[in-house]
Coordinates of C-alpha atoms and ligand atoms in Angstrom, one line a residue:
M1 CA 2.1 25.1 -6.4
N2 CA 2.6 24.7 -9.7
A3 CA 4.2 28.4 -10.9
R4 CA 2.8 27.8 -14.4
R5 CA -1.1 28.9 -13.9
T6 CA -2.8 30.5 -11.6
F7 CA -6.2 29.3 -10.6
A8 CA -9.8 30.2 -12.3
P9 CA -12.3 28.5 -10.3
D10 CA -13.9 28.4 -14.5
D11 CA -12.2 26.6 -16.0
K12 CA -13.1 23.8 -17.4
I13 CA -11.4 20.4 -16.1
D14 CA -11.7 17.3 -17.5
V15 CA -10.6 14.9 -14.2
L16 CA -10.1 16.5 -10.7
L17 CA -8.5 13.7 -8.5
V18 CA -8.9 14.0 -4.0
G19 CA -5.4 13.1 -2.4
G20 CA -2.4 13.9 -2.9
G21 CA -1.4 9.4 -2.6
I22 CA 0.5 7.5 -4.9
M23 CA -3.4 6.4 -6.1
S24 CA -4.3 9.5 -7.3
A25 CA -0.1 10.7 -8.7
T26 CA -0.5 6.5 -10.0
L27 CA -4.4 7.7 -12.5
A28 CA -3.3 11.2 -12.8
T29 CA 0.8 9.7 -15.1
L30 CA -1.5 7.2 -16.5
L31 CA -4.4 9.8 -17.6
H32 CA -1.0 11.5 -18.9
R33 CA 0.1 9.7 -21.2
L34 CA -2.6 7.9 -22.4
D35 CA -4.6 11.7 -22.8
P36 CA -2.2 14.4 -22.8
A37 CA -4.9 17.2 -24.1
L38 CA -7.2 16.4 -20.5
Q39 CA -6.9 18.9 -18.4
I40 CA -6.0 17.7 -14.8
V41 CA -6.3 18.9 -11.0
L42 CA -4.8 17.4 -8.4
L43 CA -6.2 19.3 -4.7
E44 CA -4.1 18.4 -1.5
R45 CA -5.1 19.3 2.3
Q46 CA -1.9 19.6 3.0
P47 CA 0.1 22.2 2.0
A48 CA 2.3 19.3 0.0
V49 CA 1.8 15.0 -1.6
A50 CA 2.0 12.1 -0.2
T51 CA 2.6 13.3 3.7
E52 CA -0.4 10.5 4.8
S53 CA 0.3 6.2 4.2
S54 CA 2.6 7.3 0.9
D55 CA 5.1 8.9 3.3
A56 CA 8.2 6.1 3.5
W57 CA 8.2 6.5 7.6
N58 CA 3.9 5.9 7.6
N59 CA 4.2 2.9 5.5
A60 CA 6.5 -0.2 5.0
G61 CA 7.1 1.1 2.6
T62 CA 7.2 -3.4 0.8
G63 CA 6.8 -3.8 -2.0
H64 CA 4.7 -7.1 -2.1
A65 CA 4.8 -9.3 -4.0
G66 CA 4.1 -12.6 -1.7
Y67 CA 7.6 -13.2 -1.2
C68 CA 7.5 -12.7 2.6
E69 CA 3.9 -12.2 3.3
L70 CA 2.7 -15.2 5.0
N71 CA -0.5 -14.5 5.3
Y72 CA -0.6 -14.5 1.6
T73 CA -1.2 -18.2 1.3
P74 CA -3.0 -19.3 4.1
E75 CA -2.9 -23.1 5.6
A76 CA -5.8 -24.7 5.3
A77 CA -7.4 -27.8 8.8
D78 CA -5.4 -30.4 6.9
G79 CA -2.0 -28.3 5.9
S80 CA -2.6 -27.5 3.2
V81 CA -1.3 -24.0 1.4
S82 CA -3.0 -22.1 -0.5
I83 CA -1.5 -19.9 -2.9
P84 CA -3.5 -18.4 -5.6
R85 CA -3.4 -14.9 -3.4
A86 CA 0.4 -15.3 -3.7
L87 CA 0.3 -15.5 -7.4
G88 CA -2.3 -12.3 -7.9
I89 CA -0.4 -9.8 -5.8
N90 CA 2.8 -11.5 -7.1
A91 CA 1.6 -11.1 -11.0
A92 CA -0.3 -7.2 -10.1
F93 CA 3.5 -5.6 -8.9
E94 CA 5.8 -7.0 -11.2
V95 CA 2.8 -4.1 -12.8
S96 CA 4.2 -1.7 -10.9
L97 CA 7.3 -2.1 -11.4
Q98 CA 6.7 -2.9 -15.4
F99 CA 5.6 0.2 -14.8
W100 CA 8.1 2.3 -13.2
S101 CA 11.0 1.2 -15.3
S102 CA 8.9 3.1 -18.0
L103 CA 9.3 5.7 -16.7
V104 CA 12.9 5.7 -15.7
E105 CA 13.5 4.7 -19.0
Q106 CA 11.9 7.3 -20.3
G107 CA 13.6 10.3 -17.8
V108 CA 10.3 10.9 -16.2
L109 CA 11.6 9.6 -12.7
S110 CA 15.1 9.5 -11.8
A111 CA 17.4 7.2 -9.7
P112 CA 16.0 3.9 -9.6
R113 CA 17.7 4.2 -5.4
T114 CA 15.8 6.8 -5.1
F115 CA 12.5 5.3 -4.6
I116 CA 13.3 2.0 -5.0
N117 CA 16.1 -1.3 -4.0
A118 CA 16.7 -4.2 -3.9
T119 CA 16.1 -5.4 -0.3
P120 CA 15.3 -10.1 0.2
H121 CA 12.1 -11.0 1.0
E122 CA 13.1 -13.2 3.6
S123 CA 10.3 -15.2 5.8
F124 CA 11.4 -16.2 9.5
V125 CA 9.7 -19.3 11.7
W126 CA 10.8 -21.4 14.3
G127 CA 9.0 -24.5 16.1
E128 CA 7.7 -28.1 13.8
R129 CA 4.6 -27.5 13.1
D130 CA 5.2 -23.3 11.3
V131 CA 8.5 -24.9 9.8
A132 CA 6.1 -27.8 7.8
F133 CA 3.9 -24.8 7.0
L134 CA 7.1 -22.8 5.4
R135 CA 8.1 -26.5 4.0
E136 CA 5.4 -26.9 2.6
R137 CA 4.1 -23.4 1.1
H138 CA 8.2 -22.8 -0.8
A139 CA 7.3 -26.5 -1.9
R140 CA 3.9 -25.1 -3.4
L141 CA 5.3 -21.9 -4.3
S142 CA 8.7 -22.6 -5.9
R143 CA 7.1 -24.8 -8.4
H144 CA 5.5 -21.8 -10.0
H145 CA 8.0 -19.7 -12.5
L146 CA 6.2 -16.6 -10.8
F147 CA 8.5 -18.1 -7.0
A148 CA 10.9 -20.5 -9.0
D149 CA 13.9 -18.1 -7.9
M150 CA 12.2 -18.6 -3.9
Q151 CA 15.4 -20.7 -1.7
F152 CA 14.3 -22.5 1.2
S153 CA 16.8 -23.6 4.3
E154 CA 16.5 -24.9 7.5
D155 CA 19.8 -25.1 8.7
P156 CA 21.3 -22.6 11.1
A157 CA 24.0 -21.4 9.5
V158 CA 22.9 -20.6 5.8
I159 CA 19.7 -18.5 7.3
A160 CA 22.2 -17.2 9.9
D161 CA 24.0 -16.4 6.7
W162 CA 20.6 -14.6 5.2
M163 CA 20.0 -12.7 8.7
P164 CA 22.1 -11.9 10.7
L165 CA 21.2 -9.9 13.6
V166 CA 17.9 -13.1 14.1
M167 CA 20.0 -15.5 14.7
Q168 CA 23.1 -14.3 17.1
Q169 CA 22.7 -15.7 20.6
R170 CA 19.3 -18.0 19.2
D171 CA 18.9 -21.3 21.1
R172 CA 19.8 -23.4 18.0
S173 CA 17.5 -26.3 19.9
E174 CA 14.4 -25.0 17.6
P175 CA 14.0 -26.1 14.5
T176 CA 14.4 -22.7 12.7
A177 CA 12.9 -22.3 8.9
A178 CA 13.5 -19.8 6.6
T179 CA 12.9 -18.9 2.9
R180 CA 14.7 -15.2 0.1
V181 CA 14.3 -14.3 -2.5
A182 CA 17.2 -11.9 -3.4
Y183 CA 15.4 -9.3 -5.3
G184 CA 12.5 -8.3 -2.6
T185 CA 12.3 -4.8 -2.3
D186 CA 12.6 -1.9 -0.2
V187 CA 9.7 1.4 -2.1
D188 CA 9.8 5.0 -0.4
F189 CA 6.2 5.4 -2.0
G190 CA 6.4 9.2 -0.9
A191 CA 9.1 10.1 -3.3
L192 CA 7.7 7.5 -5.9
T193 CA 5.0 10.1 -4.8
R194 CA 6.8 13.5 -4.5
Q195 CA 8.4 12.8 -8.2
L196 CA 5.3 11.2 -10.4
V197 CA 4.0 15.2 -9.5
A198 CA 7.0 17.2 -10.0
A199 CA 7.0 15.8 -13.9
L200 CA 2.8 16.5 -14.3
Q201 CA 3.8 19.5 -13.1
Q202 CA 6.2 20.1 -16.0
Q203 CA 3.0 19.8 -17.4
P204 CA 0.4 22.5 -19.1
N205 CA -2.3 20.7 -18.4
F206 CA -1.8 19.7 -14.8
R207 CA -1.9 22.0 -11.4
L208 CA -1.9 20.8 -7.6
L209 CA -3.6 22.9 -5.4
C210 CA -2.0 22.0 -2.2
G211 CA -3.1 23.6 1.0
H212 CA -7.0 22.8 -0.4
E213 CA -9.7 20.4 1.4
V214 CA -12.4 19.4 -0.5
D215 CA -15.7 18.7 1.7
S216 CA -18.9 18.5 -0.6
L217 CA -19.5 17.2 -3.9
Q218 CA -22.5 17.5 -5.6
Q219 CA -23.5 15.5 -9.2
S220 CA -25.3 18.2 -11.2
A221 CA -27.9 17.4 -13.8
N222 CA -25.5 17.4 -17.3
R223 CA -23.2 14.6 -15.1
R224 CA -21.3 16.6 -13.5
W225 CA -19.6 17.1 -10.5
R226 CA -19.5 19.9 -8.4
L227 CA -17.4 19.9 -6.1
Q228 CA -16.2 22.9 -2.5
A229 CA -13.2 22.6 -2.0
R230 CA -12.1 24.3 1.4
E231 CA -8.5 26.4 1.8
T232 CA -7.6 25.6 4.7
A233 CA -4.6 29.1 5.1
R234 CA -7.2 31.7 4.5
G235 CA -10.5 29.5 4.4
N236 CA -11.4 31.2 1.1
R237 CA -14.1 28.8 -1.1
H238 CA -13.7 27.1 -4.5
V239 CA -16.3 25.6 -6.3
L240 CA -14.7 23.1 -8.8
E241 CA -16.5 21.2 -11.6
A242 CA -14.9 18.6 -13.5
A243 CA -15.9 14.9 -15.9
F244 CA -14.8 12.4 -13.5
V245 CA -13.8 12.5 -10.3
F246 CA -11.1 10.2 -8.2
L247 CA -11.7 9.9 -4.2
G248 CA -7.8 9.3 -3.5
A249 CA -8.3 10.2 0.2
G250 CA -6.3 7.6 1.6
G251 CA -8.2 6.9 4.7
A252 CA -10.6 9.6 4.6
T253 CA -11.8 8.3 1.3
L254 CA -14.9 7.2 2.8
P255 CA -16.8 10.3 3.7
L256 CA -16.6 11.7 0.8
L257 CA -17.7 9.3 -1.0
Q258 CA -20.4 8.9 1.5
K259 CA -21.8 12.6 0.6
S260 CA -21.1 12.0 -4.0
G261 CA -24.5 10.3 -2.8
I262 CA -23.6 7.5 -5.4
A263 CA -25.8 4.2 -5.0
E264 CA -23.1 1.9 -4.9
A265 CA -21.6 3.4 -1.7
R266 CA -24.8 3.0 0.2
G267 CA -23.8 0.0 3.6
Y268 CA -19.8 0.4 3.1
G269 CA -17.7 1.5 6.2
G270 CA -14.8 1.4 7.0
F271 CA -12.4 -0.2 10.6
P272 CA -10.1 3.0 11.0
V273 CA -6.5 0.0 12.5
S274 CA -3.7 2.8 13.9
G275 CA 0.1 1.6 13.4
Q276 CA 3.6 2.1 15.1
W277 CA 7.2 1.0 15.0
L278 CA 9.8 0.6 17.0
V279 CA 12.7 2.5 14.8
C280 CA 16.5 2.1 15.3
R281 CA 19.2 4.2 13.8
D282 CA 22.0 3.4 15.6
P283 CA 24.8 2.1 12.0
E284 CA 26.4 -0.5 13.5
I285 CA 23.2 -2.7 14.4
V286 CA 21.6 -1.2 11.2
G287 CA 24.4 -2.3 8.7
Q288 CA 24.5 -5.9 10.7
H289 CA 20.7 -6.6 8.7
R290 CA 19.8 -5.9 5.0
A291 CA 16.7 -8.2 5.1
K292 CA 12.7 -7.6 5.2
V293 CA 12.0 -10.5 7.4
Y294 CA 8.2 -11.3 7.6
G295 CA 7.2 -13.0 10.9
K296 CA 4.0 -15.3 11.5
A297 CA 1.1 -13.1 13.0
A298 CA 0.0 -14.2 17.1
L299 CA -3.4 -15.9 17.0
G300 CA -6.0 -13.6 16.7
A301 CA -3.8 -10.6 15.5
P302 CA -5.3 -8.6 12.0
P303 CA -3.2 -9.6 8.4
M304 CA -2.0 -6.1 8.6
S305 CA -0.1 -6.4 12.4
V306 CA 2.1 -9.5 10.6
P307 CA 5.8 -8.0 12.8
H308 CA 9.3 -8.2 10.3
L309 CA 12.0 -6.9 10.8
D310 CA 12.8 -4.7 8.0
T311 CA 15.4 -2.0 6.5
R312 CA 14.5 0.3 5.3
Y313 CA 16.1 3.3 3.0
I314 CA 14.2 6.7 3.7
N315 CA 16.1 9.4 2.2
G316 CA 19.3 7.4 0.4
E317 CA 19.6 6.8 4.6
P318 CA 19.2 3.2 6.0
A319 CA 18.0 2.1 9.5
L320 CA 15.9 -0.7 10.7
L321 CA 11.8 -0.2 11.5
F322 CA 10.3 -3.7 14.0
G323 CA 6.5 -3.5 14.1
P324 CA 3.7 -2.7 13.1
Y325 CA 2.4 -2.8 16.2
A326 CA -1.6 -2.3 15.2
G327 CA -3.5 -0.6 17.9
F328 CA -7.8 0.8 17.8
T329 CA -7.8 4.1 16.5
S330 CA -11.5 6.6 15.7
K331 CA -9.5 8.5 13.5
F332 CA -9.6 7.9 9.8
L333 CA -6.4 9.8 8.8
K334 CA -2.5 11.1 11.0
Q335 CA -3.9 14.1 10.4
G336 CA -7.6 13.4 11.1
S337 CA -9.7 14.1 13.8
F338 CA -11.7 11.4 16.4
L339 CA -14.9 12.2 15.6
D340 CA -14.4 11.1 12.0
L341 CA -14.9 6.8 12.5
P342 CA -18.0 8.3 14.7
K343 CA -19.6 10.6 11.8
S344 CA -19.0 8.4 9.2
V345 CA -22.1 6.5 10.7
K346 CA -24.9 6.6 8.3
S347 CA -28.3 4.7 8.6
D348 CA -27.4 3.3 5.5
N349 CA -24.0 0.9 6.7
L350 CA -24.9 1.2 11.0
K351 CA -26.0 -2.8 9.9
S352 CA -22.7 -3.6 8.6
L353 CA -20.8 -1.2 11.3
L354 CA -22.9 -3.2 14.3
G355 CA -22.6 -6.8 12.5
V356 CA -19.2 -6.1 12.3
A357 CA -18.2 -5.0 16.0
R358 CA -20.7 -8.1 16.7
H359 CA -18.3 -10.8 14.9
N360 CA -15.6 -8.7 16.1
M361 CA -14.5 -8.0 19.6
D362 CA -12.5 -10.3 19.5
L363 CA -10.2 -8.1 17.2
T364 CA -11.4 -4.8 19.0
R365 CA -10.1 -6.3 22.0
Y366 CA -6.9 -7.6 20.6
L367 CA -6.4 -3.6 19.1
I368 CA -6.7 -2.0 22.5
H369 CA -3.9 -4.2 24.2
E370 CA -1.4 -3.7 21.4
A371 CA -1.9 0.6 21.2
L372 CA -1.1 0.0 25.8
Q373 CA 1.5 -2.0 25.6
S374 CA 5.1 -1.1 27.2
H375 CA 7.7 -0.4 25.6
E376 CA 9.3 -3.8 27.5
E377 CA 6.1 -5.1 26.4
R378 CA 7.0 -4.4 22.2
M379 CA 10.9 -4.8 22.7
A380 CA 9.7 -8.3 23.9
S381 CA 7.8 -9.1 20.5
L382 CA 11.2 -7.9 18.5
R383 CA 13.4 -10.4 20.6
K384 CA 11.5 -12.9 19.4
F385 CA 13.1 -11.5 16.1
Y386 CA 16.2 -9.7 17.5
P387 CA 17.5 -11.3 20.7
Q388 CA 19.7 -9.1 21.5
A389 CA 18.4 -6.1 21.1
R390 CA 18.1 -3.7 23.6
S391 CA 15.7 -1.3 25.0
V392 CA 18.1 2.3 24.5
D393 CA 18.3 1.5 20.4
W394 CA 15.1 1.9 19.3
Q395 CA 12.1 4.2 19.6
L396 CA 8.7 4.6 18.9
A397 CA 7.5 6.1 15.5
Q398 CA 4.0 6.7 15.3
A399 CA 3.5 5.2 11.3
G400 CA -0.3 6.1 9.6
K401 CA -3.9 5.3 9.8
R402 CA -5.6 2.0 7.7
V403 CA -9.0 1.9 7.3
Q404 CA -10.1 -1.7 6.6
I405 CA -13.6 -1.7 4.6
I406 CA -16.4 -3.0 6.4
K407 CA -19.2 -3.4 3.9
R408 CA -23.0 -5.4 3.6
C409 CA -23.0 -9.6 4.2
A410 CA -26.1 -10.7 4.4
E411 CA -25.6 -13.5 6.3
T412 CA -23.7 -11.6 9.2
G413 CA -25.3 -7.8 9.3
G414 CA -21.3 -6.9 8.1
K415 CA -17.5 -8.0 7.2
L416 CA -15.1 -7.1 7.9
E417 CA -12.3 -6.5 4.9
F418 CA -8.5 -6.1 4.6
G419 CA -8.2 -6.3 0.8
T420 CA -8.5 -3.1 -1.5
E421 CA -11.2 -2.0 -3.1
I422 CA -13.0 0.7 -6.6
V423 CA -16.0 1.7 -5.9
A424 CA -17.3 4.1 -9.0
A425 CA -20.7 5.3 -9.6
A426 CA -22.2 3.8 -12.4
D427 CA -22.0 6.0 -15.2
G428 CA -18.6 5.7 -14.8
S429 CA -18.0 9.8 -13.7
L430 CA -16.5 8.9 -10.5
A431 CA -14.5 6.4 -9.1
A432 CA -13.0 5.9 -5.2
L433 CA -10.4 3.5 -3.0
L434 CA -11.2 1.9 0.1
G435 CA -8.9 0.2 2.0
A436 CA -5.2 -0.4 2.2
S437 CA -3.5 -3.7 1.6
P438 CA -2.3 -4.8 -0.6
G439 CA -2.0 -0.8 -1.3
A440 CA 1.0 0.8 -3.0
S441 CA 2.6 -2.1 -4.2
V442 CA -0.6 -2.8 -6.6
S443 CA -1.4 1.5 -7.5
V444 CA -0.6 1.2 -10.9
Q445 CA -3.2 -2.0 -11.1
A446 CA -5.9 -0.4 -9.3
M447 CA -6.0 2.1 -10.7
L448 CA -5.9 0.3 -13.9
D449 CA -9.0 -0.7 -12.6
V450 CA -9.7 2.5 -12.3
L451 CA -9.5 2.9 -16.1
Q452 CA -11.2 0.1 -17.0
R453 CA -14.5 1.0 -14.9
C454 CA -14.6 4.3 -14.9
F455 CA -12.7 5.2 -19.0
A456 CA -14.1 2.0 -21.3
G457 CA -14.7 3.7 -24.8
S458 CA -11.0 5.2 -24.3
L459 CA -9.4 2.5 -23.1
A460 CA -11.1 0.1 -26.2
S461 CA -10.0 2.6 -28.1
A462 CA -5.9 1.6 -30.7
A463 CA -4.4 5.3 -29.4
W464 CA -5.1 3.5 -25.6
Q465 CA -3.8 -0.2 -26.0
D466 CA -0.7 0.7 -28.1
Q467 CA 0.2 3.4 -25.1
L468 CA -1.4 0.8 -21.6
R469 CA 1.3 -1.6 -24.2
A470 CA 4.5 0.9 -24.6
L471 CA 3.9 1.5 -20.1
I472 CA 3.1 -2.5 -18.9
P473 CA 4.5 -4.1 -21.5
S474 CA 2.3 -7.5 -20.7
Y475 CA -1.1 -5.3 -20.3
G476 CA -4.4 -6.7 -21.4
Q477 CA -1.8 -10.8 -20.8
S478 CA -1.6 -13.4 -17.4
L479 CA 1.7 -13.2 -16.1
V480 CA 0.0 -15.9 -13.5
D481 CA -0.6 -18.1 -16.8
D482 CA 2.9 -17.7 -19.1
A483 CA 6.2 -18.6 -18.5
E484 CA 8.5 -17.3 -20.8
L485 CA 6.1 -13.8 -21.1
L486 CA 7.3 -13.5 -17.2
R487 CA 10.3 -14.4 -17.9
R488 CA 11.0 -11.1 -20.7
V489 CA 9.0 -8.8 -18.1
R490 CA 11.8 -9.4 -15.7
E491 CA 14.2 -9.8 -16.6
R492 CA 13.6 -5.9 -18.3
T493 CA 12.7 -4.6 -14.6
L494 CA 15.3 -5.5 -12.7
T495 CA 17.8 -4.0 -15.1
S496 CA 15.6 -0.9 -15.2
L497 CA 15.1 -0.2 -11.5
A498 CA 18.9 -1.8 -10.9
L499 CA 17.4 -4.9 -8.4
N500 CA 19.6 -7.6 -9.6
Ligands
FAD1 C1 0.9 1.0 8.7 C2 1.3 1.2 7.3 C3 2.2 -0.3 6.9 C4 1.8 -0.2 5.3 N1 3.3 -0.8 4.7 C5 3.0 -1.1 3.7 C6 3.2 -1.8 2.5 O1 4.7 -2.2 3.2 N2 4.0 -1.4 1.5 C7 2.2 -0.8 0.7 O2 2.2 -1.2 -1.1 N3 1.5 -0.3 1.1 C8 1.6 -0.5 2.9 N4 0.5 0.3 2.9 C9 -0.3 1.1 2.6 C10 -0.7 2.4 1.1 O3 0.9 2.4 1.8 C11 -1.0 2.6 0.9 O4 -2.3 1.8 0.6 C12 -1.2 3.7 0.6 O5 0.0 4.8 0.5 C13 -1.8 4.6 0.2 O6 -2.0 5.6 -0.6 P1 -3.2 6.6 -1.3 O7 -2.7 7.7 -2.1 O8 -4.6 6.2 -0.9 O9 -3.1 7.6 -0.2 P2 -2.1 8.5 0.9 O10 -0.8 8.0 1.2 O11 -2.7 8.4 2.2 O12 -3.2 9.9 -0.1 C14 -4.6 10.4 0.8 C15 -4.2 11.8 0.8 O13 -5.5 12.6 0.5 C16 -6.0 13.8 1.3 N5 -6.6 13.7 2.1 C17 -7.0 13.2 2.8 N6 -8.7 13.6 2.5 C18 -8.8 14.8 1.7 C19 -9.4 16.1 1.4 N7 -10.7 16.5 1.6 N8 -9.8 16.7 0.6 C20 -8.5 16.8 -0.1 N9 -7.6 16.6 0.1 C21 -6.9 15.3 1.5 C22 -4.2 13.5 2.2 O14 -3.9 14.5 3.1 C23 -3.6 12.6 1.9 O15 -2.8 13.1 1.3 C24 0.6 0.6 4.3 C25 0.0 0.8 4.7 C26 0.4 1.4 6.5 C27 -0.5 2.9 7.3

C-alpha cells in the first residue's frame, strides 16, 4: 500500500488499472514514463500484486521467443513448416527485452538476475517423423536473422551434452534430434511485476490499492468511467471515477468486460484451463539440467499443454518443473469461484459458446482425462523426457488458470483461440486484455497496442515518440525485416540483462 497518500474517492483519476499483474504493471510504467503528470491508480483484489498468473509458480517463466515452442511453427500436410508466427513472437519478445534493459540501466529494475536468467531454450523430439520436422524447422528458422544462432543436432552425444537428464539411459537406437539457443530465458514475471509496481509507488501520482475488488463499472454521460470497488477485508465500498480504464484482471477480465457493456465485448466468452506441474527440488538432480526442453504436444492436446522440462529460478533458487498438465476447470482465477464459467454465459455469447462446445468435445474430454491422472500416469509422461525420473523426487503443484478466448465465428457459431487479444471501446476510454498466450513475454508489445488503440493522439506527439524510442530503440521499426537493427538491439539487451 502506498504510504505517501491516502485514498480519497473524489480524487481526479486519469488512468485506473484493474488487476495487479504484469500487464497492468507494464501499462502503468509506460504511461507514467510518457506523462508523469497522469494520476494513475492500480486496484488489486488480493493483499499483494502478482499472486495470480504472473506469480512465478503459476506460469512456466519461459521468455517466449519461438526458439523452443514447436507449436509456433505448425507443420502442413506436405511437411512444410510455417514460421511467421515464430518470427512475430520473437520480435515481440525483443521489444520486452529492450524495455526491461532500459529500466535496468536506469535503476528502475534491480539486478537482472532477480527477474531474468539465461536458460538455453531447447527442443527435443524422437522418431523419424518428428526428427524430419525439427530438421526442416531449423533449416527454415536459422535462415532468418532472428534465429541465426539456433543450433541443430541429431548426434546423441551432442544432445546428451545439451540435456544430460533427457539422454540418460535412453534407447539410442531410436532417432532423436534437438535444437538449442543458448540465450533463451527464464523470467520471474512475479518478481518483475513487484519491482515495476514498487518503482511506481515511489512516484507521487501513482497509488496502489490492494485488497480492493472491482465489482461493477459504468460509463457516465461525460464518458468517464465509474467503478465500484469493495474492500475485501472490511466490506467497505468505494466509487472511483476515471477517464481511462484498463481491465488487466487476468482470467477475471472477461466478466468485468461484460459488465462494462461496451459493444465491442459482445460475443466473447472464456474457456478456462487449469494447469499442474511436477516439481523437483533435489539439488543433485536440479544441478544436472540447465535448460528449458520443449517437446511436441500429444495428438489432440491443446497448444498450451506442450510438455517441457524446465530449469526455473524462483527467489534465486533453482528447481526443475515438468508440465504443464492441463485440466478442466470452471474457475477463471486460481483464487476464483466454480461459478465463474456459468456466470459468464450471456445471451450475446451463448451462440459462440455452443459453437465451441459442439466442435471441441475432444478437447474437453482430453482436459477431463488429464485432470484425473494419477501420479504414476504423470510420471510416465515425464519419463518420456527424463527416463530415469523417480516418483519420490517429484511433487505435484498447482499452476495458474488460463482463460482462452471464445469469439463469434460465421461458419461454426463460435471459435476457440489460444492467443492474446486487446478489446477496446471505440472511444478509447477502456481496454481489456483477454487470453493468455504467449502471455507475459509479450506484455510490452501488448501494452503498446493498448496505447495505439486508446491514446493515439498523445502517441503521435513528438514527446511520446521520443520517449518510447529512448525506452525501446526499435520502436516503430521492424525487427523482422531489419537485420542490422536486430543485431544492435540484441547486442545491447544481451549485455544489459546479463544473458550472454
Ligand atoms: C500454467 C501457465 C503457464 C504459463 N506460462 C507462461 C510462460 O512460460 N511464459 C509467458 O510469457 N506466459 C506464460 N503464461 C501466461 C502468463 O502467466 C499470463 O499471460 C500473465 O501472467 C497475465 O498477466 P495479467 O497481468 O494479465 O494477469 P494476472 O497476473 O493473472 O493478474 C491479474 C490480477 O487481477 C486481479 N483481479 C482479478 N479480478 C479483479 C477484480 N475484480 N478487482 C481487482 N483485481 C482483480 C487478480 O487478483 C490478479 O492479481 C502462463 C500462464 C499459465 C496459467
